[in-house]
Coordinates of C-alpha atoms and ligand atoms in Angstrom, one line a residue:
M1 CA 72.5 -26.4 -18.4
S2 CA 71.7 -29.8 -19.9
D3 CA 68.4 -29.9 -21.9
S4 CA 66.6 -31.8 -19.4
T5 CA 66.7 -29.5 -16.5
L6 CA 65.3 -26.2 -17.6
T7 CA 64.8 -23.8 -15.1
R8 CA 61.8 -21.6 -14.8
R9 CA 63.5 -18.6 -16.6
D10 CA 64.8 -20.6 -19.4
L11 CA 60.9 -21.4 -19.8
I12 CA 60.2 -17.8 -20.8
G13 CA 59.7 -17.6 -24.4
Q14 CA 59.9 -21.2 -24.9
G15 CA 57.6 -24.1 -22.6
L16 CA 55.5 -20.9 -21.1
S17 CA 54.5 -19.9 -24.6
V18 CA 52.8 -23.7 -24.4
L19 CA 50.9 -22.5 -21.7
A20 CA 49.0 -19.3 -23.5
A21 CA 48.2 -21.9 -25.5
S22 CA 44.4 -22.9 -24.2
A23 CA 41.4 -24.7 -25.9
A24 CA 42.6 -22.8 -29.2
A25 CA 45.4 -25.2 -29.4
A26 CA 43.7 -28.3 -30.7
T27 CA 42.2 -25.7 -33.4
M28 CA 45.7 -24.4 -33.9
A29 CA 47.0 -27.8 -35.0
E30 CA 44.2 -28.8 -37.1
A31 CA 44.7 -25.6 -39.0
Q32 CA 48.5 -26.6 -38.9
H33 CA 47.7 -29.5 -40.9
A34 CA 44.8 -28.3 -42.9
G35 CA 47.1 -27.7 -46.0
H36 CA 48.7 -30.8 -45.7
K37 CA 48.2 -33.7 -48.2
M38 CA 46.5 -36.3 -46.3
P39 CA 47.9 -39.8 -46.7
P40 CA 45.8 -42.8 -48.2
P41 CA 44.2 -45.0 -45.7
P42 CA 46.2 -47.8 -44.7
A43 CA 44.1 -51.3 -46.5
A44 CA 42.5 -52.8 -43.5
P45 CA 44.3 -55.9 -42.2
A46 CA 43.2 -59.4 -42.5
A47 CA 43.3 -60.2 -39.0
A48 CA 42.8 -58.2 -35.7
P49 CA 46.0 -55.8 -35.5
D50 CA 48.5 -55.9 -33.1
A51 CA 48.4 -52.4 -31.4
V52 CA 52.1 -51.9 -30.8
S53 CA 53.0 -53.6 -34.5
V54 CA 50.9 -51.6 -36.4
A55 CA 51.6 -48.6 -34.5
H56 CA 54.7 -48.5 -35.5
V57 CA 54.8 -49.0 -39.1
R58 CA 52.8 -45.4 -39.1
R59 CA 54.6 -43.8 -36.7
R60 CA 55.3 -40.2 -37.2
A61 CA 53.2 -40.4 -40.3
R62 CA 51.8 -37.0 -39.1
A63 CA 50.1 -35.9 -35.8
G64 CA 46.2 -37.0 -35.2
V65 CA 43.8 -34.3 -35.8
S66 CA 40.9 -33.9 -33.3
G67 CA 37.8 -34.5 -34.6
Q68 CA 39.6 -36.2 -38.2
D69 CA 41.4 -38.9 -36.4
Y70 CA 39.5 -39.1 -33.4
T71 CA 36.4 -38.2 -31.5
P72 CA 37.9 -36.1 -28.6
V73 CA 37.5 -37.9 -25.1
I74 CA 35.0 -36.3 -22.4
T75 CA 36.5 -36.4 -19.4
P76 CA 33.3 -35.3 -16.7
N77 CA 34.2 -32.8 -14.2
G78 CA 37.7 -32.3 -16.0
A79 CA 39.4 -31.2 -18.6
T80 CA 41.7 -31.7 -21.6
L81 CA 45.5 -30.8 -21.9
P82 CA 45.7 -28.0 -24.6
F83 CA 49.0 -28.7 -27.1
R84 CA 50.8 -27.3 -29.9
V85 CA 52.4 -29.0 -32.3
V86 CA 56.0 -28.4 -33.2
D87 CA 57.7 -30.1 -36.5
G88 CA 55.4 -32.6 -35.9
V89 CA 55.5 -33.2 -32.2
K90 CA 52.4 -32.4 -29.8
V91 CA 54.2 -30.4 -26.7
F92 CA 52.1 -30.7 -23.8
H93 CA 53.1 -28.6 -20.4
L94 CA 52.3 -29.8 -16.8
V95 CA 52.4 -27.5 -14.2
T96 CA 52.2 -29.1 -10.6
G97 CA 50.9 -27.4 -7.8
E98 CA 48.6 -26.7 -4.8
F99 CA 45.2 -25.1 -4.6
S100 CA 41.9 -25.3 -3.3
H101 CA 39.5 -27.7 -4.7
E102 CA 35.8 -28.3 -4.2
F103 CA 34.7 -32.1 -3.7
A104 CA 31.1 -31.4 -3.6
P105 CA 29.2 -28.2 -2.4
G106 CA 30.1 -28.1 1.2
L107 CA 33.9 -29.5 1.2
K108 CA 36.9 -27.6 0.0
A109 CA 40.4 -28.9 0.8
T110 CA 44.0 -27.9 -0.2
C111 CA 44.7 -30.7 -2.9
W112 CA 48.0 -31.3 -5.3
G113 CA 47.8 -31.5 -8.7
Y114 CA 48.6 -30.8 -12.5
N115 CA 47.8 -27.4 -14.1
G116 CA 45.5 -26.1 -11.2
R117 CA 43.1 -29.3 -11.0
T118 CA 42.6 -32.4 -9.7
I119 CA 42.2 -34.6 -11.7
G120 CA 45.0 -33.2 -13.8
P121 CA 43.8 -32.7 -17.6
T122 CA 43.5 -35.6 -19.9
I123 CA 46.2 -36.1 -22.0
E124 CA 45.0 -37.1 -25.4
A125 CA 46.7 -38.2 -28.5
V126 CA 46.9 -40.6 -31.4
E127 CA 48.5 -43.5 -31.6
G128 CA 52.2 -42.8 -34.1
D129 CA 51.9 -39.6 -32.1
R130 CA 55.6 -38.3 -30.9
V131 CA 54.8 -36.3 -27.8
R132 CA 56.9 -33.8 -25.9
I133 CA 55.7 -33.3 -22.2
Y134 CA 57.0 -30.3 -20.2
V135 CA 56.8 -31.1 -16.0
T136 CA 57.3 -27.7 -14.0
N137 CA 57.4 -28.6 -10.7
R138 CA 55.7 -26.1 -8.2
L139 CA 55.3 -28.4 -5.1
P140 CA 57.4 -28.0 -2.1
E141 CA 59.3 -31.3 -2.6
P142 CA 60.8 -33.0 -5.7
T143 CA 58.3 -35.2 -7.9
S144 CA 58.1 -37.3 -11.1
V145 CA 55.8 -38.3 -13.6
H146 CA 55.1 -41.9 -14.4
W147 CA 52.9 -42.7 -17.8
H148 CA 51.4 -45.4 -16.2
G149 CA 50.8 -48.4 -19.3
I150 CA 52.8 -46.9 -22.0
I151 CA 55.8 -48.5 -23.6
L152 CA 58.4 -46.2 -23.8
P153 CA 62.3 -45.9 -23.3
S154 CA 63.5 -46.9 -19.7
G155 CA 64.7 -43.2 -19.3
M156 CA 61.4 -41.6 -19.6
D157 CA 59.3 -43.7 -17.6
G158 CA 59.4 -41.5 -14.2
V159 CA 60.2 -43.9 -11.4
A160 CA 62.5 -41.1 -9.6
G161 CA 66.0 -42.0 -9.0
L162 CA 65.2 -45.5 -11.1
S163 CA 64.5 -43.7 -14.7
H164 CA 66.0 -40.5 -14.2
A165 CA 66.6 -37.9 -11.4
P166 CA 63.6 -36.5 -8.9
I167 CA 62.5 -33.4 -10.4
P168 CA 63.3 -30.6 -8.2
S169 CA 61.5 -27.6 -7.0
G170 CA 61.2 -25.1 -9.2
E171 CA 62.8 -26.8 -12.4
T172 CA 61.2 -27.8 -15.2
Y173 CA 61.9 -31.6 -16.9
R174 CA 61.2 -32.6 -20.4
Y175 CA 59.9 -36.1 -21.6
E176 CA 59.7 -37.1 -24.9
F177 CA 58.7 -40.4 -26.5
D178 CA 56.7 -42.3 -29.4
L179 CA 53.0 -43.5 -28.7
N180 CA 53.4 -46.8 -30.4
Q181 CA 50.1 -48.3 -29.2
Y182 CA 46.5 -47.3 -28.2
G183 CA 44.0 -47.4 -25.2
T184 CA 43.6 -45.7 -21.6
Y185 CA 46.2 -45.0 -19.3
M186 CA 47.2 -43.0 -16.6
Y187 CA 49.9 -40.4 -15.3
H188 CA 51.0 -39.8 -11.6
P189 CA 54.2 -39.3 -9.5
H190 CA 56.6 -42.3 -8.7
Y191 CA 58.1 -40.0 -6.4
D192 CA 56.3 -39.9 -2.6
E193 CA 53.5 -41.1 -4.4
M194 CA 51.9 -42.0 -1.1
T195 CA 51.5 -38.3 -0.1
Q196 CA 51.5 -36.6 -3.8
Q197 CA 48.7 -39.4 -4.8
A198 CA 46.7 -38.7 -1.5
L199 CA 46.4 -35.3 -2.5
G200 CA 45.2 -35.7 -5.8
M201 CA 48.2 -35.9 -8.2
M202 CA 47.0 -38.1 -10.9
G203 CA 45.5 -37.9 -14.4
L204 CA 44.5 -39.7 -17.6
F205 CA 46.7 -40.5 -20.6
V206 CA 43.9 -41.3 -23.8
I207 CA 45.9 -42.6 -26.6
H208 CA 43.0 -42.8 -29.7
Q209 CA 43.7 -45.9 -32.2
R210 CA 45.0 -44.4 -35.5
D211 CA 42.3 -44.8 -38.4
E212 CA 39.6 -46.4 -36.0
R213 CA 37.0 -47.7 -38.6
R214 CA 34.1 -47.5 -36.2
R215 CA 34.4 -44.4 -33.6
P216 CA 32.2 -44.3 -30.5
N217 CA 29.7 -41.7 -30.6
K218 CA 30.5 -40.7 -26.7
D219 CA 33.9 -41.5 -25.2
F220 CA 34.6 -41.0 -21.8
A221 CA 37.0 -40.9 -18.8
M222 CA 36.6 -41.5 -15.4
L223 CA 39.2 -41.8 -12.8
S224 CA 38.8 -43.3 -9.5
S225 CA 40.5 -42.2 -6.0
E226 CA 39.8 -42.3 -2.6
W227 CA 40.6 -39.8 0.0
R228 CA 40.7 -39.2 3.8
I229 CA 39.8 -35.5 4.9
G230 CA 39.3 -35.9 8.8
I231 CA 35.8 -33.4 9.7
G232 CA 37.0 -30.2 10.7
T233 CA 40.3 -30.5 8.8
S234 CA 41.3 -28.7 5.2
R235 CA 43.9 -31.1 4.2
P236 CA 43.9 -34.9 2.6
D237 CA 45.9 -37.1 5.0
P238 CA 48.2 -39.2 3.1
N239 CA 48.8 -41.6 6.3
E240 CA 45.4 -42.9 6.6
M241 CA 45.4 -46.9 5.1
L242 CA 42.1 -47.8 5.6
D243 CA 39.4 -45.5 6.2
F244 CA 38.8 -43.3 3.4
N245 CA 35.8 -41.0 3.7
V246 CA 35.7 -39.5 0.3
L247 CA 35.3 -41.3 -2.9
T248 CA 35.3 -39.7 -6.0
F249 CA 34.8 -40.1 -9.8
N250 CA 37.5 -37.5 -11.3
S251 CA 38.1 -36.0 -7.8
K252 CA 34.2 -35.1 -7.3
A253 CA 31.9 -36.8 -5.1
F254 CA 27.8 -37.0 -5.7
P255 CA 26.1 -34.7 -6.1
A256 CA 28.6 -33.0 -7.7
T257 CA 29.5 -35.5 -10.2
A258 CA 28.8 -34.5 -14.0
P259 CA 25.8 -36.7 -15.7
L260 CA 26.8 -38.7 -18.3
V261 CA 24.5 -37.3 -20.9
I262 CA 23.9 -40.3 -24.0
Q263 CA 21.7 -39.9 -27.1
L264 CA 19.5 -42.9 -27.2
G265 CA 21.1 -45.4 -29.7
D266 CA 24.6 -43.9 -29.2
D267 CA 27.8 -46.0 -29.4
V268 CA 29.6 -45.1 -26.1
R269 CA 33.0 -46.3 -24.7
I270 CA 33.6 -45.5 -20.6
R271 CA 37.3 -45.7 -19.8
F272 CA 37.9 -46.1 -16.0
G273 CA 40.7 -45.9 -14.4
N274 CA 42.0 -46.3 -10.7
L275 CA 44.6 -44.9 -8.9
S276 CA 43.0 -45.1 -5.4
A277 CA 45.5 -46.0 -2.4
M278 CA 44.1 -49.3 -0.9
S279 CA 40.6 -50.0 -3.1
H280 CA 39.8 -51.7 -6.1
H281 CA 36.2 -50.6 -7.1
P282 CA 33.5 -52.6 -8.7
I283 CA 31.7 -50.2 -10.8
H284 CA 28.2 -51.0 -11.8
V285 CA 25.7 -49.8 -14.2
H286 CA 21.8 -49.7 -14.1
G287 CA 19.6 -50.3 -16.9
L288 CA 22.5 -51.0 -19.5
A289 CA 25.1 -53.9 -19.9
W290 CA 28.7 -53.4 -21.6
R291 CA 31.4 -55.3 -22.5
V292 CA 34.8 -55.2 -21.4
V293 CA 37.0 -54.1 -24.5
A294 CA 40.2 -53.2 -23.4
T295 CA 42.5 -53.1 -20.3
D296 CA 45.9 -50.5 -19.8
G297 CA 47.9 -53.8 -21.3
G298 CA 45.8 -53.3 -24.8
P299 CA 42.6 -54.5 -26.6
I300 CA 41.0 -57.4 -25.9
A301 CA 40.0 -59.5 -29.2
R302 CA 36.0 -59.6 -30.1
D303 CA 35.7 -63.0 -29.7
G304 CA 37.1 -62.5 -25.8
Q305 CA 35.3 -59.4 -24.7
W306 CA 32.7 -60.4 -21.9
P307 CA 29.3 -59.1 -20.9
E308 CA 28.7 -57.3 -17.5
S309 CA 27.0 -54.8 -15.7
T310 CA 29.7 -54.5 -13.0
V311 CA 33.2 -54.2 -14.0
L312 CA 36.4 -54.5 -11.7
V313 CA 38.8 -52.0 -12.0
P314 CA 41.7 -52.5 -9.3
V315 CA 44.0 -50.5 -8.2
G316 CA 46.8 -49.6 -11.0
S317 CA 45.0 -50.2 -13.9
T318 CA 42.3 -49.2 -16.4
R319 CA 39.3 -51.3 -18.0
T320 CA 37.6 -49.9 -20.9
V321 CA 34.0 -51.0 -21.3
E322 CA 31.3 -50.1 -24.7
F323 CA 27.4 -50.7 -24.8
E324 CA 24.9 -49.5 -27.1
A325 CA 22.7 -47.2 -25.1
T326 CA 19.4 -48.7 -26.1
N327 CA 17.5 -48.1 -22.8
P328 CA 16.3 -44.2 -22.0
G329 CA 16.4 -43.4 -18.4
D330 CA 18.3 -42.0 -15.6
W331 CA 20.6 -44.7 -14.6
A332 CA 22.7 -44.9 -11.6
M333 CA 26.4 -45.9 -12.6
H334 CA 28.6 -46.0 -9.0
C335 CA 31.1 -48.3 -7.1
H336 CA 29.3 -51.3 -5.9
M337 CA 31.3 -51.3 -2.7
T338 CA 28.2 -49.8 -0.4
H339 CA 31.2 -47.6 1.5
H340 CA 32.4 -46.0 -1.5
T341 CA 28.8 -44.2 -2.4
M342 CA 28.1 -42.2 1.0
N343 CA 30.1 -39.1 2.1
Q344 CA 32.5 -38.3 5.1
M345 CA 30.4 -40.8 7.3
G346 CA 31.9 -41.8 10.9
H347 CA 32.6 -45.5 10.6
S348 CA 33.9 -45.8 14.3
G349 CA 30.2 -45.5 16.3
L350 CA 28.5 -48.2 18.0
S351 CA 25.8 -49.9 15.5
L352 CA 22.5 -48.6 17.2
L353 CA 20.2 -50.8 15.0
G354 CA 16.9 -52.5 16.5
V355 CA 18.0 -50.3 19.5
D356 CA 15.0 -48.1 22.0
G357 CA 16.1 -44.8 21.3
E358 CA 13.4 -43.2 23.3
K359 CA 15.0 -45.0 26.7
I360 CA 18.5 -43.5 25.7
D361 CA 16.9 -40.4 24.7
A362 CA 15.3 -39.8 28.2
A363 CA 18.1 -40.8 30.4
T364 CA 21.2 -38.5 28.1
R365 CA 18.6 -35.6 28.0
S366 CA 18.6 -34.9 31.2
V367 CA 23.0 -33.8 30.9
L368 CA 22.9 -33.0 27.1
P369 CA 19.3 -31.4 26.5
E370 CA 19.5 -31.5 22.4
Y371 CA 20.3 -34.9 22.4
M372 CA 18.7 -37.7 20.1
T373 CA 19.7 -41.2 19.0
M374 CA 19.7 -41.6 15.4
G375 CA 20.4 -44.7 13.2
Q376 CA 17.6 -47.4 15.1
G377 CA 15.7 -47.7 12.3
G378 CA 18.5 -47.5 9.7
M379 CA 20.9 -44.5 8.1
G380 CA 19.0 -42.9 5.2
E381 CA 17.2 -40.6 7.6
H382 CA 20.7 -39.1 8.5
A383 CA 20.9 -37.5 4.9
T384 CA 17.4 -36.4 4.8
M385 CA 16.8 -34.3 7.9
G386 CA 18.9 -31.6 6.9
M387 CA 20.3 -31.8 10.4
P388 CA 23.5 -29.0 10.8
V389 CA 27.3 -30.9 10.3
P390 CA 30.1 -29.5 11.2
R391 CA 32.3 -26.4 8.8
N392 CA 33.6 -27.9 5.8
S393 CA 32.0 -31.3 5.7
I394 CA 29.6 -33.3 4.0
P395 CA 28.7 -36.4 6.2
M396 CA 25.1 -36.2 4.8
L397 CA 25.2 -34.9 1.6
G398 CA 23.2 -36.1 -1.0
T399 CA 20.6 -34.5 -3.3
A400 CA 16.9 -33.9 -3.9
G401 CA 16.0 -36.2 -6.8
P402 CA 12.9 -36.1 -8.6
K403 CA 11.0 -38.5 -6.9
G404 CA 12.9 -37.8 -3.1
Y405 CA 15.5 -37.1 -1.8
I406 CA 18.9 -39.4 -3.2
D407 CA 21.0 -40.3 0.1
M408 CA 24.1 -41.0 -1.9
G409 CA 27.5 -39.7 -2.3
G410 CA 30.7 -40.9 -3.5
M411 CA 31.5 -42.7 -6.4
F412 CA 28.0 -42.4 -7.7
T413 CA 27.3 -40.7 -10.9
I414 CA 24.1 -40.6 -13.4
L415 CA 23.7 -41.6 -16.9
K416 CA 21.1 -39.7 -18.7
V417 CA 19.8 -41.1 -21.8
R418 CA 17.5 -39.1 -24.1
E419 CA 15.9 -39.4 -27.2
R420 CA 17.7 -36.4 -27.9
V421 CA 20.8 -34.5 -26.4
S422 CA 22.7 -31.3 -26.8
G423 CA 26.4 -32.2 -26.0
Q424 CA 26.7 -32.4 -22.6
S425 CA 24.1 -30.4 -21.2
D426 CA 21.9 -31.6 -18.6
P427 CA 18.8 -32.6 -19.8
G428 CA 17.0 -32.8 -16.2
W429 CA 15.4 -35.3 -15.3
Y430 CA 13.7 -38.3 -16.7
Q431 CA 10.2 -38.1 -17.6
D432 CA 9.0 -41.6 -17.2
P433 CA 6.4 -43.1 -19.9
P434 CA 2.9 -43.2 -17.7
G435 CA 2.5 -46.5 -15.8
T436 CA 6.6 -47.2 -15.7
V437 CA 7.2 -45.9 -12.3
A438 CA 7.0 -48.0 -9.0
R439 CA 4.0 -46.8 -6.9
A440 CA 2.1 -47.6 -3.4
A441 CA 0.4 -51.2 -4.1
T442 CA -3.8 -50.3 -3.6
V443 CA -6.0 -52.5 -1.5
E444 CA -7.3 -53.8 -4.8
E445 CA -4.4 -55.0 -6.2
L446 CA -3.0 -56.9 -3.1
R447 CA -6.2 -58.9 -2.7
R448 CA -6.0 -59.8 -6.7
D449 CA -3.0 -60.9 -6.5
G450 CA -3.2 -62.9 -3.0
I451 CA -0.6 -61.1 -1.4
A452 CA -1.3 -61.1 2.6
I453 CA -0.4 -57.8 4.4
D454 CA -0.8 -58.0 8.2
Ligands
CU501 CU1 35.0 -48.9 -4.4

């Protein structure tokens, strides 16, 4: 047996013990290092550091510790992969497999992913760490893991057949490499990726800057993807090329996307990744503006960062934005492609905008008594009518908001910026100061301002 082809049995007593390290693992890692003398912080470099070369000097100093060396990243609706430190190396374990996943209340599908979830747990480490990542394959076909954006030895790159042999069903492979950079990266299969990514196999890989001088108060990670789940089916269809009908942040569609809870004045970082099959996503934020500070190629020098309220995240890339949360409220953050903020609507029907529905209804009801034409005045009503929908589908799902029905879906979430917050617990809806909510105009106002209404 070569050391890179462990079987499941070989893992007993070694790799599987990594699995047992749950949320306590990070704490354990801290404990292991609690007694170590901390090296003095390195002198600040005169110029902006080159992420790769500076990291190389510091490499293997010690494994970075959560809370001490970095502010842990928050993956809304997701999880962070536990690890243990063995002889200074961070040891992780990913297990591929099949499971039932709920996209939003009303829609479940049989998906593939890592450690029982899609998106897979976020791998989090620090520049200069060495990582050893075991990958156990419980899929019915081979797989591999590509560490997207990470500079590593060619044989660790995860392109099946090119970098290393495909990981057969039932076997465990070992990847090991140094992290000589920092930023936002991703992991995904590079074997039958059309199928495996379409079913949910993807995750985020965050490498924190070592000795980052100004850390954000909140550091979020969001991975976009798209799915085709036919009405009445319960598996994503990997053959779809164009008509995706479930669009997700971290594999959840609104209203199941967890809000990003932010305290007023917080320095906030959001890391966006996109592993959709075919779509780029312009992610737009309301009420705030951010700076684009990094891509998966590295940090952008301060003078080169540009302001945006919409950042385009192309397929197979990451974009990191930062901003100060200066404006309290409930702020939508969503893909600006209008078909990407809806849930499982059919796109093949005729447009009925402007049609006289009553005539069609009268004619059609002679053979279909229940028939009712919809959509002639727009499609917002679809979400609000509470009409029955086919089993295991969310074609009209939105949610009740504080001021009416929110008829959004898909790649949509809410930033909740408040004077005071408690972690990520949902503070409820924003309480608007008096006089700051749009309302029906009064006749007196219209007259005063010279607005003529028919
Ligand atoms: Cu989009």
